[in-house]
Coordinates of C-alpha atoms and ligand atoms in Angstrom, one line a residue:
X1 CA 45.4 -201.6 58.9
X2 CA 47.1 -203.3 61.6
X3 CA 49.1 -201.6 64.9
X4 CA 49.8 -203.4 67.7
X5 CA 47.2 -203.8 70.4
X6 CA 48.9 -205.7 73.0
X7 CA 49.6 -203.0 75.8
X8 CA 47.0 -200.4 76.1
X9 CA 46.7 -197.7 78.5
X10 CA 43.2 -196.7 79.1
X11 CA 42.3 -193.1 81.0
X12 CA 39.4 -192.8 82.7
X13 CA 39.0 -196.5 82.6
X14 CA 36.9 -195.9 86.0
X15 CA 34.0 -194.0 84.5
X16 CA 30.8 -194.4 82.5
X17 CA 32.1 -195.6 79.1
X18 CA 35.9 -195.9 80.0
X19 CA 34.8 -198.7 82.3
X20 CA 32.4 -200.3 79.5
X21 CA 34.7 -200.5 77.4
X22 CA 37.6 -202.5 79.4
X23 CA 34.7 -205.1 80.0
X24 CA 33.9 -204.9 76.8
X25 CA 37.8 -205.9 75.7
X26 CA 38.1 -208.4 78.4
X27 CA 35.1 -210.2 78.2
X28 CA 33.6 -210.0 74.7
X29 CA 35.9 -208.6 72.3
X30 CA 39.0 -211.6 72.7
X31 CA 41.3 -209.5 74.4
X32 CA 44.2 -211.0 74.6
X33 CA 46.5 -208.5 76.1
X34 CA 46.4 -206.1 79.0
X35 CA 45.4 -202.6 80.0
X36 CA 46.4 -199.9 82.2
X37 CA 44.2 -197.6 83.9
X38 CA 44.9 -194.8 84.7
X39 CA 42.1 -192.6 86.7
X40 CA 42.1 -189.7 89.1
X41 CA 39.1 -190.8 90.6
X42 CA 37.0 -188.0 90.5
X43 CA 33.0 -187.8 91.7
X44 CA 32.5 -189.8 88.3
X45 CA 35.0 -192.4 88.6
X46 CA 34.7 -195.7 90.9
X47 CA 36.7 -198.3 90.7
X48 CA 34.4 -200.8 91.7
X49 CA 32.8 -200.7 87.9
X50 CA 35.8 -203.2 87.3
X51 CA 35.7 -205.4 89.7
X52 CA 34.6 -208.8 88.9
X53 CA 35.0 -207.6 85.6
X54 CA 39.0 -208.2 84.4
X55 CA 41.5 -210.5 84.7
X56 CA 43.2 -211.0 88.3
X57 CA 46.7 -212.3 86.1
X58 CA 48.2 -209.2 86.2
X59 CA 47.2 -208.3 82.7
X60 CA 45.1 -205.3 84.6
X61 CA 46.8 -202.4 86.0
X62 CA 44.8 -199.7 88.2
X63 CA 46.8 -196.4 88.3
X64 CA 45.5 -193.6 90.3
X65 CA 46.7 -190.4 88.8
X66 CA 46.0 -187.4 86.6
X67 CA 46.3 -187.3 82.7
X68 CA 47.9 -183.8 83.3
X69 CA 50.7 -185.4 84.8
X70 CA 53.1 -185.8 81.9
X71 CA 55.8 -187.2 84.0
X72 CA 53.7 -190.3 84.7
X73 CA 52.1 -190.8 82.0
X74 CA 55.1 -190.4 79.9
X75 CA 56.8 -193.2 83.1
X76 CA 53.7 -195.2 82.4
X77 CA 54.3 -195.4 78.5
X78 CA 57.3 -196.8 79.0
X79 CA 57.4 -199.2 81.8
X80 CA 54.4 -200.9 80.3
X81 CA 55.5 -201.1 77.1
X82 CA 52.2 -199.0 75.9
X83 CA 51.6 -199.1 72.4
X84 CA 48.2 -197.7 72.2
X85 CA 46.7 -194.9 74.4
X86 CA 43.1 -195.3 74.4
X87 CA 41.8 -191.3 76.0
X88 CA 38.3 -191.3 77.8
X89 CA 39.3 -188.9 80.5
X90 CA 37.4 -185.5 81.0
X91 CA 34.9 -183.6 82.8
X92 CA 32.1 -184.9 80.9
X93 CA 28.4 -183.1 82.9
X94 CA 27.5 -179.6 80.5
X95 CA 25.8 -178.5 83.5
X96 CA 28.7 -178.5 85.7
X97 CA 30.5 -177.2 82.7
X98 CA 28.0 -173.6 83.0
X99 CA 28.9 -173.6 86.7
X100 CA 32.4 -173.9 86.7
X101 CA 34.3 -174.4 83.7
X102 CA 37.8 -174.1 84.7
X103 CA 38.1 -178.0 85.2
X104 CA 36.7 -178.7 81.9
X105 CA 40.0 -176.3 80.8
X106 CA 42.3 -178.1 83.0
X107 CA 41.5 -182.3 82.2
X108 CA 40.0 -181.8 78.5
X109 CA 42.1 -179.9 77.5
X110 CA 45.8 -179.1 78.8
X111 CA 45.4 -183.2 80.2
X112 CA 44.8 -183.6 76.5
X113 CA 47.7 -181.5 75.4
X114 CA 50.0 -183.6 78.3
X115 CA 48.9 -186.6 76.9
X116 CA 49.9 -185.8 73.5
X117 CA 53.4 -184.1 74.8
X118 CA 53.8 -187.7 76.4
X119 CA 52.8 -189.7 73.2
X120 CA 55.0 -187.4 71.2
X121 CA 58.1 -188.0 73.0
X122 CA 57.2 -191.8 72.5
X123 CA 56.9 -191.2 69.2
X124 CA 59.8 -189.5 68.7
X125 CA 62.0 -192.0 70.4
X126 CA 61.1 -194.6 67.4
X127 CA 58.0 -196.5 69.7
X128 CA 55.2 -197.6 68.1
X129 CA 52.6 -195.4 69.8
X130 CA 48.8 -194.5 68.6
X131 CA 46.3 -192.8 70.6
X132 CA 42.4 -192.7 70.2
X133 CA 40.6 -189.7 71.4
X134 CA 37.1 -189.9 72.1
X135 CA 34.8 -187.2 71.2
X136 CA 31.2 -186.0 71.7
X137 CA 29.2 -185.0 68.7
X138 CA 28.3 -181.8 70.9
X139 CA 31.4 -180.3 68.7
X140 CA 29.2 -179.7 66.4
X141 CA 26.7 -177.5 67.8
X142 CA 23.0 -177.6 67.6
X143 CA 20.7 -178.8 64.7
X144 CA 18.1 -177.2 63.9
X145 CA 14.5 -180.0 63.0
X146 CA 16.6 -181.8 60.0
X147 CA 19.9 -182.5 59.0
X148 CA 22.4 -185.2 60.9
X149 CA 26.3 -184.2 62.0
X150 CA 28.6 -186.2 59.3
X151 CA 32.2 -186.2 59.7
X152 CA 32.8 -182.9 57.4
X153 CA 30.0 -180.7 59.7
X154 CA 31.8 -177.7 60.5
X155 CA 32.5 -177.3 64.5
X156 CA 30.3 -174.9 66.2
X157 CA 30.6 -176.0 70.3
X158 CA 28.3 -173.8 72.7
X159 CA 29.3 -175.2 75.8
X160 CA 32.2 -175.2 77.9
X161 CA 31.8 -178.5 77.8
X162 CA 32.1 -178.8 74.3
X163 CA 34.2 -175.9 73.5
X164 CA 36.6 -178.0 75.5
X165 CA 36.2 -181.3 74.2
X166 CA 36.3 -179.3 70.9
X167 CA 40.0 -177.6 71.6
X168 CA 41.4 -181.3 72.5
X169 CA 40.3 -182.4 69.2
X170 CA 42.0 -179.9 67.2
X171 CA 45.0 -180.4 69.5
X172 CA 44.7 -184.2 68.2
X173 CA 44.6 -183.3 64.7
X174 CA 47.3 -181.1 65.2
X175 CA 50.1 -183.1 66.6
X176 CA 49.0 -185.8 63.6
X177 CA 49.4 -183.7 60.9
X178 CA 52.4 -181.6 62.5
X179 CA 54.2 -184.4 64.3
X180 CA 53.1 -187.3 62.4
X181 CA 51.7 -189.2 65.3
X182 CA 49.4 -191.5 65.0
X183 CA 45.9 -191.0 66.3
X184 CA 41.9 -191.6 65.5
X185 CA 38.9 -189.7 66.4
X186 CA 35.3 -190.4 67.6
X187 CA 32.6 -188.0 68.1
X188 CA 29.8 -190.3 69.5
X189 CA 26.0 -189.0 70.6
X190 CA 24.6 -189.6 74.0
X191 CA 25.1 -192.8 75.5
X192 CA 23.3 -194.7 78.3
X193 CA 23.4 -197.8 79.7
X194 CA 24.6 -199.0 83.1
X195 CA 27.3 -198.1 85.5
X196 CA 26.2 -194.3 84.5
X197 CA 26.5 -191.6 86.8
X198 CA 23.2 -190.2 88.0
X199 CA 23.4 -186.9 87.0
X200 CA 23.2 -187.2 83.8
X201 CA 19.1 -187.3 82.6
X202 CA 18.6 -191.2 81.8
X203 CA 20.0 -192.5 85.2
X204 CA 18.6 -188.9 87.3
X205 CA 15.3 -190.2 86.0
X206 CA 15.4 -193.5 87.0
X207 CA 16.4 -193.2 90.2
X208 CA 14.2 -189.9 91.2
X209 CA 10.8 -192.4 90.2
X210 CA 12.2 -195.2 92.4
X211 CA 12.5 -192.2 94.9
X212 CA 9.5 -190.9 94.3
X213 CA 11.6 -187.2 93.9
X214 CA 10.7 -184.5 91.0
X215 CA 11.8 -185.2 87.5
X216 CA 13.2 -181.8 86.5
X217 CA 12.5 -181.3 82.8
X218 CA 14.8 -178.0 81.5
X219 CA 12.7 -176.2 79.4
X220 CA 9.9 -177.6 77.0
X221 CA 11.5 -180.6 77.2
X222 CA 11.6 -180.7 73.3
X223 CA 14.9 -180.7 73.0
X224 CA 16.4 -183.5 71.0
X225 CA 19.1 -186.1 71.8
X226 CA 20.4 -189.4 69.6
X227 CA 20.9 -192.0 72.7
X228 CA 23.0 -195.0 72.1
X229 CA 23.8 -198.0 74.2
X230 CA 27.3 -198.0 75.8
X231 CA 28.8 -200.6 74.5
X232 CA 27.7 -200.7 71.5
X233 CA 29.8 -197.4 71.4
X234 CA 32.6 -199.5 73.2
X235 CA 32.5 -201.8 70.5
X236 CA 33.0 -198.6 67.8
X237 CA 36.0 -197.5 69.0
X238 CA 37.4 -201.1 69.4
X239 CA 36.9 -201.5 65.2
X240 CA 38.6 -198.2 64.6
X241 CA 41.6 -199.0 66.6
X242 CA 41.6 -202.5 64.8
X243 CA 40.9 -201.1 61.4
X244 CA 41.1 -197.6 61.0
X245 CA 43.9 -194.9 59.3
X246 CA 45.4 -192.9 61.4
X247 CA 44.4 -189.0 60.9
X248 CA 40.5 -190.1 60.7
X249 CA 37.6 -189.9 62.4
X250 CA 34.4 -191.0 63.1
X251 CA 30.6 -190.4 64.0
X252 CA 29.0 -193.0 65.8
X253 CA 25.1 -192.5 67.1
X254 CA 22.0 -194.9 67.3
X255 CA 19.9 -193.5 64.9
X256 CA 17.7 -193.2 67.5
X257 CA 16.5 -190.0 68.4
X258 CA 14.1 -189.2 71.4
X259 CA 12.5 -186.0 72.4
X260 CA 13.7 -185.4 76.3
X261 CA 9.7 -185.2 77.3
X262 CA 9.1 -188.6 75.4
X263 CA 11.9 -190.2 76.7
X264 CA 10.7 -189.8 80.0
X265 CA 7.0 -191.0 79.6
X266 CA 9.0 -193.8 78.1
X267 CA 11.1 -194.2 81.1
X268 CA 8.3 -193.8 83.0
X269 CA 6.5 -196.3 81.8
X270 CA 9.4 -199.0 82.0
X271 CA 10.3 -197.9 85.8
X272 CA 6.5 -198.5 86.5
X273 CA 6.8 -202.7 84.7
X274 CA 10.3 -203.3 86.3
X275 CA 9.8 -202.1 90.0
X276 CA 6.2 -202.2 90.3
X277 CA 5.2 -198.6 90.7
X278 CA 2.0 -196.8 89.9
X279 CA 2.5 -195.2 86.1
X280 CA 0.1 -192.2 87.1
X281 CA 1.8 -191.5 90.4
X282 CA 5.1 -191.6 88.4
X283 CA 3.8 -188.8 85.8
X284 CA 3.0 -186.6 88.3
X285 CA 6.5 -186.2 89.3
X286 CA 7.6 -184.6 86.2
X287 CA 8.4 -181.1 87.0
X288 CA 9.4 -178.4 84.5
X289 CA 12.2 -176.3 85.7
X290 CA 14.5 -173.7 84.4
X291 CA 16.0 -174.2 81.0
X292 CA 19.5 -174.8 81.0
X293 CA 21.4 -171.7 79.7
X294 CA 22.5 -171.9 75.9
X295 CA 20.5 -175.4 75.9
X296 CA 21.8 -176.8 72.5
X297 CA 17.8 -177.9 70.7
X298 CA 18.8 -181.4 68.4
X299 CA 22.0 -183.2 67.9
X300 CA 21.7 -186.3 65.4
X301 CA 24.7 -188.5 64.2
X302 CA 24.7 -189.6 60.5
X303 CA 26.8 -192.6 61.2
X304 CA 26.6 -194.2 57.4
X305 CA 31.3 -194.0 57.2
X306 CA 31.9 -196.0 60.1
X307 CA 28.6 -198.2 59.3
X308 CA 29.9 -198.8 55.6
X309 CA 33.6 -198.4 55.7
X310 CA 34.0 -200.2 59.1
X311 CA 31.2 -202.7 59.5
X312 CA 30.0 -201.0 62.6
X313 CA 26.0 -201.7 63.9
X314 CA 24.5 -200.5 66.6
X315 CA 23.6 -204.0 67.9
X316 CA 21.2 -203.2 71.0
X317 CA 17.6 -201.4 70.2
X318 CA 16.7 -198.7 72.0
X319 CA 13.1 -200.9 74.0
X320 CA 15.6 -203.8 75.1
X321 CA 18.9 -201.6 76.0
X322 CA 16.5 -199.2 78.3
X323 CA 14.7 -202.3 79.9
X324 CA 18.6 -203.9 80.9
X325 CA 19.5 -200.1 82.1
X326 CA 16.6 -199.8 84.6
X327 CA 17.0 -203.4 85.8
X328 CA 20.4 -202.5 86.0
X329 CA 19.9 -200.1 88.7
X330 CA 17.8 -201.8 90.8
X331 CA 19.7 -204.5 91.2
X332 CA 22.8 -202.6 92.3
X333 CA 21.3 -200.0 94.8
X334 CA 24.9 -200.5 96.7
X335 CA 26.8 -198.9 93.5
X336 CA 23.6 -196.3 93.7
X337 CA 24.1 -195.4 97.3
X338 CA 28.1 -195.3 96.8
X339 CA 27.8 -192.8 94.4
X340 CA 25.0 -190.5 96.1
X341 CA 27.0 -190.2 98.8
X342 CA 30.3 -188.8 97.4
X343 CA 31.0 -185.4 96.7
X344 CA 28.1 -185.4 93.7
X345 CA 25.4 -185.1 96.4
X346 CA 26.9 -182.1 97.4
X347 CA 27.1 -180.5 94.5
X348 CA 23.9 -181.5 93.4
X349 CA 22.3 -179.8 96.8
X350 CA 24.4 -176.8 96.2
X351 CA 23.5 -176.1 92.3
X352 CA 20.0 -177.2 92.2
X353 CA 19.1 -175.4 95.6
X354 CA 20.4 -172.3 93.6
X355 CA 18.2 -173.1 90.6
Ligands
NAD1 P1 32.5 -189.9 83.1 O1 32.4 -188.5 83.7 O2 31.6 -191.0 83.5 O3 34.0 -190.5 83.4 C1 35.2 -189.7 83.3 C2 36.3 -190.4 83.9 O4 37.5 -189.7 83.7 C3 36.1 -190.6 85.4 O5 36.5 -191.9 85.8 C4 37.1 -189.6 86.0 O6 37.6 -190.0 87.3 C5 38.2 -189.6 85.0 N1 39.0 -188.3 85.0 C6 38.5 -187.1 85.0 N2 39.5 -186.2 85.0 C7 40.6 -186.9 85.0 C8 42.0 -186.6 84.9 N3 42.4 -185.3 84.9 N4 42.9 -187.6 84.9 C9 42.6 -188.8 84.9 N5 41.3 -189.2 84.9 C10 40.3 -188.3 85.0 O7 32.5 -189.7 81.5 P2 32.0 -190.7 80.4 O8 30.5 -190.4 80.2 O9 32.4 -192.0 80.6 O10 32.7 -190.1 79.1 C11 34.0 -190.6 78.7 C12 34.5 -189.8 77.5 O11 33.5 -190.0 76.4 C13 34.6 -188.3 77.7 O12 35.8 -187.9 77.0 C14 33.4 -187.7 77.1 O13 33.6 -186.4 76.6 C15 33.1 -188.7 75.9 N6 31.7 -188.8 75.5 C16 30.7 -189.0 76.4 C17 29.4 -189.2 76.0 C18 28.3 -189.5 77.0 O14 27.1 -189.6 76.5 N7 28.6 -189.7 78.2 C19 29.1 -189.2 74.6 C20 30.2 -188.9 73.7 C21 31.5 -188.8 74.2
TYD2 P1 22.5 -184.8 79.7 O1 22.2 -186.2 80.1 O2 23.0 -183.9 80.7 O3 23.4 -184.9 78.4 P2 23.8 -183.7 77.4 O4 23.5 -182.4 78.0 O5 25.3 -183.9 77.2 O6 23.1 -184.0 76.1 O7 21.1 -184.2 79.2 C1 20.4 -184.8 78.2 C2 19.2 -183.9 77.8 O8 18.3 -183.9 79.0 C3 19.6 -182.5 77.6 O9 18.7 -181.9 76.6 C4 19.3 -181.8 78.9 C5 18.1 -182.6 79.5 N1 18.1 -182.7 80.9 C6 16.9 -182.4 81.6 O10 15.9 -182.0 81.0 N2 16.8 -182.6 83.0 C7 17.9 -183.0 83.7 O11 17.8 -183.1 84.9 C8 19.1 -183.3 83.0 C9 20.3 -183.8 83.7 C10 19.1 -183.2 81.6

């Protein structure tokens, strides 16, 4: 399979794995060509996750906008000469997903649809045009103690969250098999790694022991979750667009699955080595709260297609990638403080207070 990869236009190229993987291109994977981003810029997207990081020949673009907005994006597809639309943009945070959905609507899904209207019209006017959506494996609902998601597991989302990112993937498969564009699909597990914004539980964690705040456990804390390294998912989706069909998709997860409570003591126990804190006085932080409503119990990726038809690995174990992650944060307390202080801290105070 070979497309053309020269001129690719990245959304939500400022976030958590959007941002990993236009590193990843520039610096590791022989990038040759160039990228624009396009980014509102919401409470989970910072530019400054680039800088330092890409090419200062004009080969990087930063656009601030909003997927939704067909009539730039479809401007955008065209002036750059796009050939390759690469879609990490969406509310991403279940829990803000419970308390106010109708943003998850908006961006995963009608952005999704604008995107596609855009590509279409691309399509349609004889352009080469292919556009990877990345997915969450959260489609697929909730195992229960055995079993993995494969590519055929039927969809089941229980979230607004997912029920969203769900909708946008039909809408993918739609416009391929109706419209003949070209497209690929990834439904990857949980991912950590730096540059992730500390809501979700890994970073939360870390940075509440270096505060010396509560660690709120939802629940039991048995609940199950297969946690990969971000760019070894950036590196996924790179071999797909390089050497997968279009109208497929893929699972891709670390074989690697952690309790939450486990994960912590585990967390734990690395925050207490890497910043010199006391591993009992840590424990005693943990503090079970609330469960999260509709709390999905196991998700596990079965990863064998892309592993065997692809050549994908997962290339970074799970006791070295958590190590880099917490040393990542304390080195960059700036990047720490930027982000607390945005409109996240506010919502945080406002939820959790209600909790
Ligand atoms: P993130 O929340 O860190 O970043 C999302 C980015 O999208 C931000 O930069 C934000 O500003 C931007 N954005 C939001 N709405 C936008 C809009 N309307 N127009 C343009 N830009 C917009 O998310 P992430 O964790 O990097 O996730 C990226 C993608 O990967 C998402 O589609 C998510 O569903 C999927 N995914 C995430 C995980 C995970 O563990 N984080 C796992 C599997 C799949
Ligand atoms: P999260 O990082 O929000 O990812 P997702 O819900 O998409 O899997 O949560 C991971 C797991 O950690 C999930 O089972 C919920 C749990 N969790 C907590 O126990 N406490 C927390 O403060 C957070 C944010 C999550």
């Amino acid at each position: 399979m070979t497309r053309p990869l020269d001129h690719l236009l990245v959304t939500g190229g400022a976030g958590f794995i959007g941002s990993a993987f236009i590193r990843a291109v520039f610096r590791r994977l022989g990038f040759a060509g160039r990228v624009v981003n396009l980014d509102k810029l919401t409470y989970a997207g910072n530019p400054a996750n680039l800088i330092g990081h890409v090419p200062d020949d004009g080969r990087y673009t930063f656009v601030h906008g909003d997927i939704g907005d067909q009539a730039l994006v479809e401007r955008l597809l065209a002036e750059h000469d796009i050939q390759c639309v690469v879609h990490f943009a969406a509310e991403s945070h279940v829990d803000r997903s419970i308390y106010g959905p109708k943003e998850f609507l908006q961006t995963n899904v009608m952005g999704t649809f604008s995107l596609l209207e855009a590509c279409r019209a691309r399509h349609a006017a004889g352009k080469p045009i292919h556009l990877h959506h990345v997915s969450t494996d959260e489609v697929f609902g909730s195992l229960g103690d055995d079993g993995f998601f494969d590519e055929e597991t039927r969809y089941d989302p229980r979230s607004p969250y997912s029920a969203s990112k769900a909708a946008s993937d039909h809408l993918v498969r739609a416009y391929a098999h109706t419209y003949h564009l070209s497209t690929t699909l990834s439904n990857c597990s949980n991912n950590y790694g730096p540059y992730h914004f500390p809501e979700k539980l890994i970073p939360l964690m870390i940075l509440n022991c270096l505060d010396g705040k509560p660690l709120p456990v939802y629940g039991d804390g048995q609940n199950i979750r297969d946690w990969l390294y971000v760019d070894d998912h950036a590196e996924a989706i790179w071999l797909i667009l390089n050497k997968a069909a279009s109208d497929t998709s893929w699972n891709v997860g670390g074989r690697n699955e952690w309790k939450n409570l486990d994960l912590l003591h585990k967390l734990i126990e690395v925050v207490a080595v890497e910043a010199g804190r006391d591993v009992r006085e840590l424990r005693k932080l943990i503090t079970f709260v609330k469960d999260r409503p509709g709390h999905d119990r196991r998700y596990a990726i079965d990863a064998s297609r892309i592993e065997r038809e692809l050549g994908w690995r997962a290339r970074h174990d799970f006791g070295s990638g958590i190590v880099e992650t917490v040393r990542w944060y304390l080195q960059n307390p700036r990047w720490v403080q930027d982000m607390k202080s945005g409109a996240y801290k506010s919502w945080l105070d406002t939820n959790y207070a209600a909790r």
